Amino acid sequence: MAVVKANAYGHGALETSRALVQQGVTRLAVFSTEEGVELRQGDIAVPIVVLGPIFREQIGDLLAHRLTPVVSDLSMLAALADAARPRSVPYPVHLKVETGMGRLGLTQEELETLLGSQTFSPSLQFEGFMSHLADSDGVLPDATEEQLVRFNRACKVVVDGGHRVPLVHLANSCGAVRFPSTHFSLVRPGIMLYGYHTLPSAVESPELRPVLSLKTCIAQLRTIHPGDTVSYNRTFTATRPTRLAVLPIGYADGLNRRLSNCGMVLIRGHRVPIVGRVCMDMVMVDVTTVPDAVVGDEVVLIGRQGSEQITAQDIGEWTGTISYEVLCAISPKIPRRYHS
Ligand SMILES: Cc1ncc(COP(=O)(O)O)c(C=O)c1O
């Protein structure tokens, strides 16, 4: 089950989903009902699981678009059962149990009450049972092993209640790679589909290639003099004659403002530094070392140029975050171009 929430981690939900389905992925996961509806409106036909919380006012859309809810609270299960009653076939739902993430999910006690003393509503099909790993990329395996014990205990409650659940799932990308015992019948990779991982260095990582490049071009070039300053609050002062390139991309496009005076970009195969504050929709770089740079030159913010590469992981390290956030932050308004 490929995870395409958050605009497929910034890659474009619809095109990414189409590509994944074409490559044989048979089930997708999104965060919200709205994300699921967007995929249905783009003619994605495979089952779509909504991982995030469902609100009552969304149940109509959810059912109308054949989206599979993950249920983490008992009142929502009852509301779904009511809404599904007029249907001729039971409506598939997945139940989530909380095993250590401290986020969504039924408690073990709620699960026992639900599955021990009540029959599952006949208007619903108990299609999936899941939990989520909190530390599959942690240095030590202990927390994941503990979650696995709790999840197996919860699975026993399901089986003892007489339920045959076809889809049991626990693993995210790092879980899938590092802990085979978390595989069950389905895994939920997200970040690794896009070519990144957060495995600790002691764990061998699969060979991954970042899928996405982020590019812009030089909009203007100018030379400034020693003592001249660049951008808001004048945080950069030239100490030599400096050739500046103005790039039409800024924090409104997802270029983190923490890259001010610290990030790098690639121009003509060279790494050049961001100087001054990143603005809302522009940023300046020092191209003194690239004298042949001209207006219109391609600028790579994420990706390869010549023998150089900048990854979302690099930007995460420069800005104190993770590749996930760097990718998700790329504004949907930036045009995506897809190459097969
Ligand atoms: C419930 C759930 N499953 C799977 C994933 C995919 O995780 P990853 O991107 O680490 O593979 C996520 C992502 O946050 C998630 O929330």
mmCIF file of C-alpha atoms and ligand atoms in Angstrom:
data_model
loop_
_atom_site.group_PDB
_atom_site.id
_atom_site.type_symbol
_atom_site.label_atom_id
_atom_site.label_comp_id
_atom_site.label_asym_id
_atom_site.label_seq_id
_atom_site.Cartn_x
_atom_site.Cartn_y
_atom_site.Cartn_z
ATOM 1 C CA MET A 1 0.000 0.000 0.000
ATOM 2 C CA ALA A 2 1.863 3.061 -1.277
ATOM 3 C CA VAL A 3 1.555 6.146 0.905
ATOM 4 C CA VAL A 4 0.752 9.202 -1.240
ATOM 5 C CA LYS A 5 -0.435 11.583 1.458
ATOM 6 C CA ALA A 6 0.736 15.216 1.579
ATOM 7 C CA ASN A 7 0.621 15.519 -2.214
ATOM 8 C CA ALA A 8 2.660 12.299 -2.460
ATOM 9 C CA TYR A 9 5.329 13.805 -0.207
ATOM 10 C CA GLY A 10 5.382 16.870 -2.456
ATOM 11 C CA HIS A 11 5.727 14.914 -5.705
ATOM 12 C CA GLY A 12 2.136 15.462 -6.920
ATOM 13 C CA ALA A 13 -0.506 13.058 -5.639
ATOM 14 C CA LEU A 14 -2.343 12.300 -8.843
ATOM 15 C CA GLU A 15 0.587 11.743 -11.216
ATOM 16 C CA THR A 16 2.492 9.797 -8.574
ATOM 17 C CA SER A 17 -0.531 7.606 -7.881
ATOM 18 C CA ARG A 18 -1.020 6.956 -11.594
ATOM 19 C CA ALA A 19 2.646 5.948 -11.939
ATOM 20 C CA LEU A 20 2.486 3.683 -8.894
ATOM 21 C CA VAL A 21 -0.691 1.976 -10.086
ATOM 22 C CA GLN A 22 0.864 1.508 -13.518
ATOM 23 C CA GLN A 23 3.796 -0.193 -11.828
ATOM 24 C CA GLY A 24 1.535 -2.634 -10.058
ATOM 25 C CA VAL A 25 0.706 -0.983 -6.732
ATOM 26 C CA THR A 26 -2.773 -2.232 -5.861
ATOM 27 C CA ARG A 27 -3.679 0.020 -2.925
ATOM 28 C CA LEU A 28 -2.925 3.609 -1.943
ATOM 29 C CA ALA A 29 -3.028 5.452 1.369
ATOM 30 C CA VAL A 30 -3.799 9.132 1.879
ATOM 31 C CA PHE A 31 -4.224 11.196 5.019
ATOM 32 C CA SER A 32 -7.609 12.831 4.545
ATOM 33 C CA THR A 33 -10.940 12.305 2.862
ATOM 34 C CA GLU A 34 -10.168 15.363 0.706
ATOM 35 C CA GLU A 35 -6.941 13.792 -0.529
ATOM 36 C CA GLY A 36 -8.825 10.605 -1.382
ATOM 37 C CA VAL A 37 -11.565 12.498 -3.247
ATOM 38 C CA GLU A 38 -8.894 14.276 -5.320
ATOM 39 C CA LEU A 39 -7.497 10.912 -6.438
ATOM 40 C CA ARG A 40 -10.953 9.550 -7.290
ATOM 41 C CA GLN A 41 -11.684 12.695 -9.296
ATOM 42 C CA GLY A 42 -8.472 11.957 -11.197
ATOM 43 C CA ASP A 43 -9.836 8.477 -12.007
ATOM 44 C CA ILE A 44 -7.677 6.500 -9.622
ATOM 45 C CA ALA A 45 -9.709 3.329 -9.211
ATOM 46 C CA VAL A 46 -7.679 1.146 -6.801
ATOM 47 C CA PRO A 47 -8.718 0.934 -3.133
ATOM 48 C CA ILE A 48 -7.685 4.059 -1.200
ATOM 49 C CA VAL A 49 -7.259 3.942 2.565
ATOM 50 C CA VAL A 50 -7.683 7.181 4.546
ATOM 51 C CA LEU A 51 -5.088 6.957 7.324
ATOM 52 C CA GLY A 52 -6.063 10.138 9.157
ATOM 53 C CA PRO A 53 -9.082 10.916 11.325
ATOM 54 C CA ILE A 54 -12.566 10.912 9.813
ATOM 55 C CA PHE A 55 -15.103 13.542 10.808
ATOM 56 C CA ARG A 56 -18.862 12.950 10.736
ATOM 57 C CA GLU A 57 -19.477 15.553 8.054
ATOM 58 C CA GLN A 58 -17.056 13.671 5.768
ATOM 59 C CA ILE A 59 -18.797 10.293 5.899
ATOM 60 C CA GLY A 60 -21.010 11.117 2.887
ATOM 61 C CA ASP A 61 -17.983 11.956 0.696
ATOM 62 C CA LEU A 62 -16.041 9.007 2.043
ATOM 63 C CA LEU A 63 -18.694 6.488 1.029
ATOM 64 C CA ALA A 64 -19.596 8.237 -2.223
ATOM 65 C CA HIS A 65 -15.955 7.972 -3.327
ATOM 66 C CA ARG A 66 -15.351 4.421 -2.069
ATOM 67 C CA LEU A 67 -12.640 5.508 0.356
ATOM 68 C CA THR A 68 -11.679 3.066 3.089
ATOM 69 C CA PRO A 69 -11.606 4.663 6.537
ATOM 70 C CA VAL A 70 -9.196 3.783 9.311
ATOM 71 C CA VAL A 71 -11.283 3.852 12.468
ATOM 72 C CA SER A 72 -9.632 4.870 15.700
ATOM 73 C CA ASP A 73 -12.652 5.642 17.803
ATOM 74 C CA LEU A 74 -15.758 3.667 18.619
ATOM 75 C CA SER A 75 -18.314 6.412 18.046
ATOM 76 C CA MET A 76 -17.035 6.812 14.497
ATOM 77 C CA LEU A 77 -17.427 3.090 13.925
ATOM 78 C CA ALA A 78 -21.090 3.357 14.925
ATOM 79 C CA ALA A 79 -21.609 6.404 12.677
ATOM 80 C CA LEU A 80 -20.045 4.569 9.733
ATOM 81 C CA ALA A 81 -22.166 1.489 10.400
ATOM 82 C CA ASP A 82 -25.322 3.672 10.298
ATOM 83 C CA ALA A 83 -24.248 5.407 7.101
ATOM 84 C CA ALA A 84 -23.396 2.099 5.392
ATOM 85 C CA ARG A 85 -26.674 0.349 6.379
ATOM 86 C CA PRO A 86 -28.599 1.141 3.156
ATOM 87 C CA ARG A 87 -25.829 -0.460 1.070
ATOM 88 C CA SER A 88 -26.225 -3.950 -0.304
ATOM 89 C CA VAL A 89 -22.670 -5.070 0.544
ATOM 90 C CA PRO A 90 -20.768 -4.461 3.773
ATOM 91 C CA TYR A 91 -18.503 -1.385 3.590
ATOM 92 C CA PRO A 92 -14.770 -2.060 4.232
ATOM 93 C CA VAL A 93 -13.141 -0.428 7.237
ATOM 94 C CA HIS A 94 -9.745 -0.798 8.897
ATOM 95 C CA LEU A 95 -9.387 -0.629 12.666
ATOM 96 C CA LYS A 96 -6.344 0.970 14.232
ATOM 97 C CA VAL A 97 -4.936 0.036 17.603
ATOM 98 C CA GLU A 98 -2.554 2.287 19.509
ATOM 99 C CA THR A 99 0.656 0.453 20.404
ATOM 100 C CA GLY A 100 3.138 3.181 21.306
ATOM 101 C CA MET A 101 2.950 6.024 18.822
ATOM 102 C CA GLY A 102 0.759 8.038 21.204
ATOM 103 C CA ARG A 103 -1.370 9.162 18.294
ATOM 104 C CA LEU A 104 -4.518 7.678 16.737
ATOM 105 C CA GLY A 105 -5.905 4.271 17.638
ATOM 106 C CA LEU A 106 -8.182 2.275 19.909
ATOM 107 C CA THR A 107 -6.731 1.236 23.244
ATOM 108 C CA GLN A 108 -6.258 -2.489 23.841
ATOM 109 C CA GLU A 109 -9.195 -2.304 26.289
ATOM 110 C CA GLU A 110 -11.465 -0.640 23.724
ATOM 111 C CA LEU A 111 -10.495 -3.319 21.239
ATOM 112 C CA GLU A 112 -11.303 -6.093 23.700
ATOM 113 C CA THR A 113 -14.669 -4.492 24.497
ATOM 114 C CA LEU A 114 -15.504 -4.040 20.835
ATOM 115 C CA LEU A 115 -14.463 -7.456 19.612
ATOM 116 C CA GLY A 116 -15.200 -9.487 22.728
ATOM 117 C CA SER A 117 -18.722 -8.459 23.618
ATOM 118 C CA GLN A 118 -20.298 -7.094 20.460
ATOM 119 C CA THR A 119 -20.798 -8.465 17.009
ATOM 120 C CA PHE A 120 -19.221 -6.387 14.276
ATOM 121 C CA SER A 121 -21.913 -4.389 12.532
ATOM 122 C CA PRO A 122 -23.233 -6.357 9.504
ATOM 123 C CA SER A 123 -23.117 -3.176 7.394
ATOM 124 C CA LEU A 124 -19.321 -3.039 7.788
ATOM 125 C CA GLN A 125 -16.575 -5.399 6.654
ATOM 126 C CA PHE A 126 -13.631 -5.650 9.040
ATOM 127 C CA GLU A 127 -11.133 -5.558 6.155
ATOM 128 C CA GLY A 128 -7.998 -4.272 7.831
ATOM 129 C CA PHE A 129 -6.255 -4.120 11.196
ATOM 130 C CA MET A 130 -3.283 -1.827 11.770
ATOM 131 C CA SER A 131 -1.040 0.183 14.034
ATOM 132 C CA HIS A 132 1.848 2.569 13.387
ATOM 133 C CA LEU A 133 5.520 2.352 14.387
ATOM 134 C CA ALA A 134 7.019 5.264 16.290
ATOM 135 C CA ASP A 135 10.713 4.406 16.163
ATOM 136 C CA SER A 136 11.459 2.096 13.253
ATOM 137 C CA ASP A 137 14.350 4.430 12.370
ATOM 138 C CA GLY A 138 15.616 4.664 15.946
ATOM 139 C CA VAL A 139 19.143 3.653 16.824
ATOM 140 C CA LEU A 140 17.906 0.757 18.986
ATOM 141 C CA PRO A 141 15.284 -1.785 17.912
ATOM 142 C CA ASP A 142 13.747 -2.045 21.396
ATOM 143 C CA ALA A 143 10.794 0.317 20.997
ATOM 144 C CA THR A 144 9.738 -1.341 17.733
ATOM 145 C CA GLU A 145 10.045 -4.808 19.248
ATOM 146 C CA GLU A 146 7.866 -3.652 22.151
ATOM 147 C CA GLN A 147 5.272 -2.274 19.728
ATOM 148 C CA LEU A 148 5.349 -5.540 17.825
ATOM 149 C CA VAL A 149 4.591 -7.462 21.029
ATOM 150 C CA ARG A 150 1.616 -5.163 21.702
ATOM 151 C CA PHE A 151 0.396 -5.430 18.125
ATOM 152 C CA ASN A 152 0.612 -9.233 18.176
ATOM 153 C CA ARG A 153 -1.355 -9.210 21.440
ATOM 154 C CA ALA A 154 -3.994 -7.032 19.766
ATOM 155 C CA CYS A 155 -4.059 -9.347 16.721
ATOM 156 C CA LYS A 156 -4.804 -12.241 19.078
ATOM 157 C CA VAL A 157 -7.839 -10.332 20.406
ATOM 158 C CA VAL A 158 -9.044 -10.029 16.799
ATOM 159 C CA VAL A 159 -8.511 -13.710 16.039
ATOM 160 C CA ASP A 160 -10.002 -14.844 19.381
ATOM 161 C CA GLY A 161 -13.056 -12.701 18.579
ATOM 162 C CA GLY A 162 -13.590 -14.923 15.540
ATOM 163 C CA HIS A 163 -12.667 -12.278 12.981
ATOM 164 C CA ARG A 164 -10.811 -13.116 9.807
ATOM 165 C CA VAL A 165 -9.189 -9.867 8.706
ATOM 166 C CA PRO A 166 -7.565 -10.029 5.273
ATOM 167 C CA LEU A 167 -5.254 -7.000 5.622
ATOM 168 C CA VAL A 168 -3.011 -6.685 8.670
ATOM 169 C CA HIS A 169 -0.444 -3.892 8.480
ATOM 170 C CA LEU A 170 2.098 -2.189 10.678
ATOM 171 C CA ALA A 171 5.298 -1.318 8.787
ATOM 172 C CA ASN A 172 6.295 2.045 7.327
ATOM 173 C CA SER A 173 9.398 2.237 5.097
ATOM 174 C CA CYS A 174 12.005 1.686 7.803
ATOM 175 C CA GLY A 175 9.869 -1.000 9.456
ATOM 176 C CA ALA A 176 9.525 -2.836 6.157
ATOM 177 C CA VAL A 177 13.278 -2.796 5.490
ATOM 178 C CA ARG A 178 14.564 -3.395 8.975
ATOM 179 C CA PHE A 179 11.988 -5.572 10.746
ATOM 180 C CA PRO A 180 10.609 -8.420 8.583
ATOM 181 C CA SER A 181 8.396 -9.485 11.502
ATOM 182 C CA THR A 182 6.375 -6.281 10.970
ATOM 183 C CA HIS A 183 5.381 -7.259 7.414
ATOM 184 C CA PHE A 184 2.091 -9.123 8.083
ATOM 185 C CA SER A 185 -0.040 -8.958 4.910
ATOM 186 C CA LEU A 186 0.708 -5.411 3.762
ATOM 187 C CA VAL A 187 3.412 -2.783 4.227
ATOM 188 C CA ARG A 188 2.930 0.997 4.009
ATOM 189 C CA PRO A 189 6.060 2.556 2.518
ATOM 190 C CA GLY A 190 6.112 6.305 2.066
ATOM 191 C CA ILE A 191 9.496 8.028 2.102
ATOM 192 C CA MET A 192 11.425 5.165 0.459
ATOM 193 C CA LEU A 193 9.141 5.304 -2.589
ATOM 194 C CA TYR A 194 10.544 8.768 -3.131
ATOM 195 C CA GLY A 195 14.175 7.744 -2.725
ATOM 196 C CA TYR A 196 14.957 8.721 0.865
ATOM 197 C CA HIS A 197 15.265 7.026 4.239
ATOM 198 C CA THR A 198 16.015 7.869 7.841
ATOM 199 C CA LEU A 199 17.601 4.562 8.859
ATOM 200 C CA PRO A 200 20.424 4.846 11.406
ATOM 201 C CA SER A 201 23.889 4.511 9.877
ATOM 202 C CA ALA A 202 24.466 1.082 11.444
ATOM 203 C CA VAL A 203 21.537 -0.382 9.475
ATOM 204 C CA GLU A 204 22.170 -1.261 5.847
ATOM 205 C CA SER A 205 19.876 0.797 3.641
ATOM 206 C CA PRO A 206 18.449 -0.328 0.335
ATOM 207 C CA GLU A 207 19.754 1.345 -2.790
ATOM 208 C CA LEU A 208 17.515 4.356 -3.236
ATOM 209 C CA ARG A 209 17.496 7.130 -5.795
ATOM 210 C CA PRO A 210 15.763 10.448 -5.071
ATOM 211 C CA VAL A 211 12.852 10.817 -7.477
ATOM 212 C CA LEU A 212 12.432 14.564 -7.456
ATOM 213 C CA SER A 213 14.516 17.509 -8.622
ATOM 214 C CA LEU A 214 13.659 21.109 -7.793
ATOM 215 C CA LYS A 215 14.872 23.625 -10.343
ATOM 216 C CA THR A 216 14.592 27.291 -11.152
ATOM 217 C CA CYS A 217 16.630 29.644 -13.370
ATOM 218 C CA ILE A 218 18.634 32.842 -13.024
ATOM 219 C CA ALA A 219 16.328 35.865 -13.328
ATOM 220 C CA GLN A 220 18.921 38.637 -13.005
ATOM 221 C CA LEU A 221 22.672 39.085 -12.501
ATOM 222 C CA ARG A 222 24.401 42.038 -10.861
ATOM 223 C CA THR A 223 27.785 42.870 -9.394
ATOM 224 C CA ILE A 224 27.930 44.472 -5.962
ATOM 225 C CA HIS A 225 30.876 46.137 -4.265
ATOM 226 C CA PRO A 226 32.661 45.497 -0.964
ATOM 227 C CA GLY A 227 30.431 46.871 1.811
ATOM 228 C CA ASP A 228 27.197 46.431 -0.158
ATOM 229 C CA THR A 229 24.536 44.317 1.556
ATOM 230 C CA VAL A 230 22.012 41.795 0.285
ATOM 231 C CA SER A 231 18.323 41.206 1.116
ATOM 232 C CA TYR A 232 16.160 41.970 4.161
ATOM 233 C CA ASN A 233 17.865 43.067 7.355
ATOM 234 C CA ARG A 234 21.199 43.264 5.502
ATOM 235 C CA THR A 235 22.515 40.007 6.954
ATOM 236 C CA PHE A 236 25.091 39.590 4.142
ATOM 237 C CA THR A 237 27.791 42.165 3.420
ATOM 238 C CA ALA A 238 30.079 41.742 0.416
ATOM 239 C CA THR A 239 33.779 41.645 1.299
ATOM 240 C CA ARG A 240 34.936 41.651 -2.363
ATOM 241 C CA PRO A 241 33.375 42.520 -5.717
ATOM 242 C CA THR A 242 30.581 39.940 -5.788
ATOM 243 C CA ARG A 243 28.518 38.659 -8.704
ATOM 244 C CA LEU A 244 24.976 37.976 -7.534
ATOM 245 C CA ALA A 245 22.264 35.920 -9.216
ATOM 246 C CA VAL A 246 18.633 36.560 -8.330
ATOM 247 C CA LEU A 247 16.478 33.400 -8.382
ATOM 248 C CA PRO A 248 12.665 33.550 -8.548
ATOM 249 C CA ILE A 249 11.981 31.079 -5.736
ATOM 250 C CA GLY A 250 11.443 31.767 -2.047
ATOM 251 C CA TYR A 251 9.849 30.555 1.134
ATOM 252 C CA ALA A 252 6.333 30.804 -0.344
ATOM 253 C CA ASP A 253 7.473 28.078 -2.736
ATOM 254 C CA GLY A 254 8.807 25.918 0.080
ATOM 255 C CA LEU A 255 12.414 27.130 0.163
ATOM 256 C CA ASN A 256 13.004 27.227 3.894
ATOM 257 C CA ARG A 257 13.970 30.660 5.230
ATOM 258 C CA ARG A 258 16.549 28.942 7.444
ATOM 259 C CA LEU A 259 18.587 28.506 4.252
ATOM 260 C CA SER A 260 19.397 32.226 4.499
ATOM 261 C CA ASN A 261 23.200 32.558 4.383
ATOM 262 C CA CYS A 262 23.552 28.789 4.757
ATOM 263 C CA GLY A 263 22.116 26.842 1.800
ATOM 264 C CA MET A 264 23.736 26.012 -1.527
ATOM 265 C CA VAL A 265 22.414 25.623 -5.072
ATOM 266 C CA LEU A 266 23.975 24.254 -8.265
ATOM 267 C CA ILE A 267 24.723 26.447 -11.289
ATOM 268 C CA ARG A 268 26.735 25.175 -14.276
ATOM 269 C CA GLY A 269 27.802 22.215 -12.163
ATOM 270 C CA HIS A 270 29.180 24.384 -9.310
ATOM 271 C CA ARG A 271 27.915 24.678 -5.741
ATOM 272 C CA VAL A 272 27.227 28.317 -4.937
ATOM 273 C CA PRO A 273 26.023 29.772 -1.630
ATOM 274 C CA ILE A 274 22.743 31.489 -0.812
ATOM 275 C CA VAL A 275 23.541 34.983 0.454
ATOM 276 C CA GLY A 276 21.266 37.134 2.589
ATOM 277 C CA ARG A 277 17.769 36.268 3.723
ATOM 278 C CA VAL A 278 15.550 34.018 1.633
ATOM 279 C CA CYS A 279 12.620 36.269 0.584
ATOM 280 C CA MET A 280 8.999 35.219 0.033
ATOM 281 C CA ASP A 281 9.503 34.452 -3.648
ATOM 282 C CA MET A 282 13.142 35.242 -4.402
ATOM 283 C CA VAL A 283 16.587 34.396 -3.170
ATOM 284 C CA MET A 284 20.072 35.590 -4.069
ATOM 285 C CA VAL A 285 23.170 33.439 -4.613
ATOM 286 C CA ASP A 286 26.828 34.354 -4.990
ATOM 287 C CA VAL A 287 28.006 33.309 -8.466
ATOM 288 C CA THR A 288 31.385 35.065 -8.379
ATOM 289 C CA THR A 289 33.055 31.687 -8.898
ATOM 290 C CA VAL A 290 30.914 30.996 -11.992
ATOM 291 C CA PRO A 291 31.797 33.901 -14.296
ATOM 292 C CA ASP A 292 30.092 32.350 -17.323
ATOM 293 C CA ALA A 293 26.661 32.235 -15.597
ATOM 294 C CA VAL A 294 23.973 34.017 -17.638
ATOM 295 C CA VAL A 295 20.340 34.959 -17.143
ATOM 296 C CA GLY A 296 18.148 31.917 -17.822
ATOM 297 C CA ASP A 297 20.728 29.373 -16.616
ATOM 298 C CA GLU A 298 19.223 26.340 -14.920
ATOM 299 C CA VAL A 299 19.589 26.372 -11.129
ATOM 300 C CA VAL A 300 19.235 23.118 -9.197
ATOM 301 C CA LEU A 301 18.020 23.397 -5.607
ATOM 302 C CA ILE A 302 17.433 19.648 -5.216
ATOM 303 C CA GLY A 303 18.937 17.197 -7.682
ATOM 304 C CA ARG A 304 22.029 16.658 -9.802
ATOM 305 C CA GLN A 305 23.966 18.939 -12.078
ATOM 306 C CA GLY A 306 27.224 17.695 -13.563
ATOM 307 C CA SER A 307 29.002 15.716 -10.897
ATOM 308 C CA GLU A 308 27.367 17.623 -8.027
ATOM 309 C CA GLN A 309 24.194 16.679 -6.144
ATOM 310 C CA ILE A 310 22.047 18.326 -3.484
ATOM 311 C CA THR A 311 19.418 16.147 -1.821
ATOM 312 C CA ALA A 312 16.384 16.915 0.326
ATOM 313 C CA GLN A 313 18.378 15.199 3.070
ATOM 314 C CA ASP A 314 21.160 17.816 2.674
ATOM 315 C CA ILE A 315 18.619 20.641 2.911
ATOM 316 C CA GLY A 316 17.115 18.939 5.972
ATOM 317 C CA GLU A 317 20.542 18.891 7.594
ATOM 318 C CA TRP A 318 21.145 22.578 6.782
ATOM 319 C CA THR A 319 17.756 23.601 8.166
ATOM 320 C CA GLY A 320 17.405 21.273 11.143
ATOM 321 C CA THR A 321 14.688 19.045 9.752
ATOM 322 C CA ILE A 322 14.165 15.805 7.808
ATOM 323 C CA SER A 323 13.872 15.010 4.106
ATOM 324 C CA TYR A 324 10.107 14.425 4.602
ATOM 325 C CA GLU A 325 9.483 18.039 5.584
ATOM 326 C CA VAL A 326 11.703 19.444 2.834
ATOM 327 C CA LEU A 327 9.782 17.464 0.182
ATOM 328 C CA CYS A 328 6.288 18.118 1.581
ATOM 329 C CA ALA A 329 7.037 21.834 1.842
ATOM 330 C CA ILE A 330 7.460 22.245 -1.926
ATOM 331 C CA SER A 331 4.446 24.330 -2.802
ATOM 332 C CA PRO A 332 1.768 22.665 -4.967
ATOM 333 C CA LYS A 333 1.865 25.855 -7.095
ATOM 334 C CA ILE A 334 5.308 24.907 -8.445
ATOM 335 C CA PRO A 335 4.690 23.135 -11.767
ATOM 336 C CA ARG A 336 5.652 19.462 -11.695
ATOM 337 C CA ARG A 337 7.108 17.887 -14.821
ATOM 338 C CA TYR A 338 7.078 14.115 -15.032
ATOM 339 C CA HIS A 339 9.569 12.012 -16.973
ATOM 340 C CA SER A 340 9.192 8.323 -17.568
HETATM 341 C C1 LIG B 1 0.099 5.640 9.297
HETATM 342 C C2 LIG B 1 1.282 5.789 8.404
HETATM 343 N N1 LIG B 1 1.717 4.725 7.730
HETATM 344 C C3 LIG B 1 2.787 4.803 6.906
HETATM 345 C C4 LIG B 1 3.467 5.981 6.741
HETATM 346 C C5 LIG B 1 4.667 6.024 5.831
HETATM 347 O O1 LIG B 1 5.834 6.279 6.582
HETATM 348 P P1 LIG B 1 7.258 6.417 5.880
HETATM 349 O O2 LIG B 1 7.174 7.608 5.020
HETATM 350 O O3 LIG B 1 8.194 6.606 7.017
HETATM 351 O O4 LIG B 1 7.476 5.163 5.104
HETATM 352 C C6 LIG B 1 3.054 7.121 7.433
HETATM 353 C C7 LIG B 1 3.791 8.377 7.275
HETATM 354 O O5 LIG B 1 3.876 9.237 8.079
HETATM 355 C C8 LIG B 1 1.930 7.016 8.295
HETATM 356 O O6 LIG B 1 1.496 8.077 8.984
#
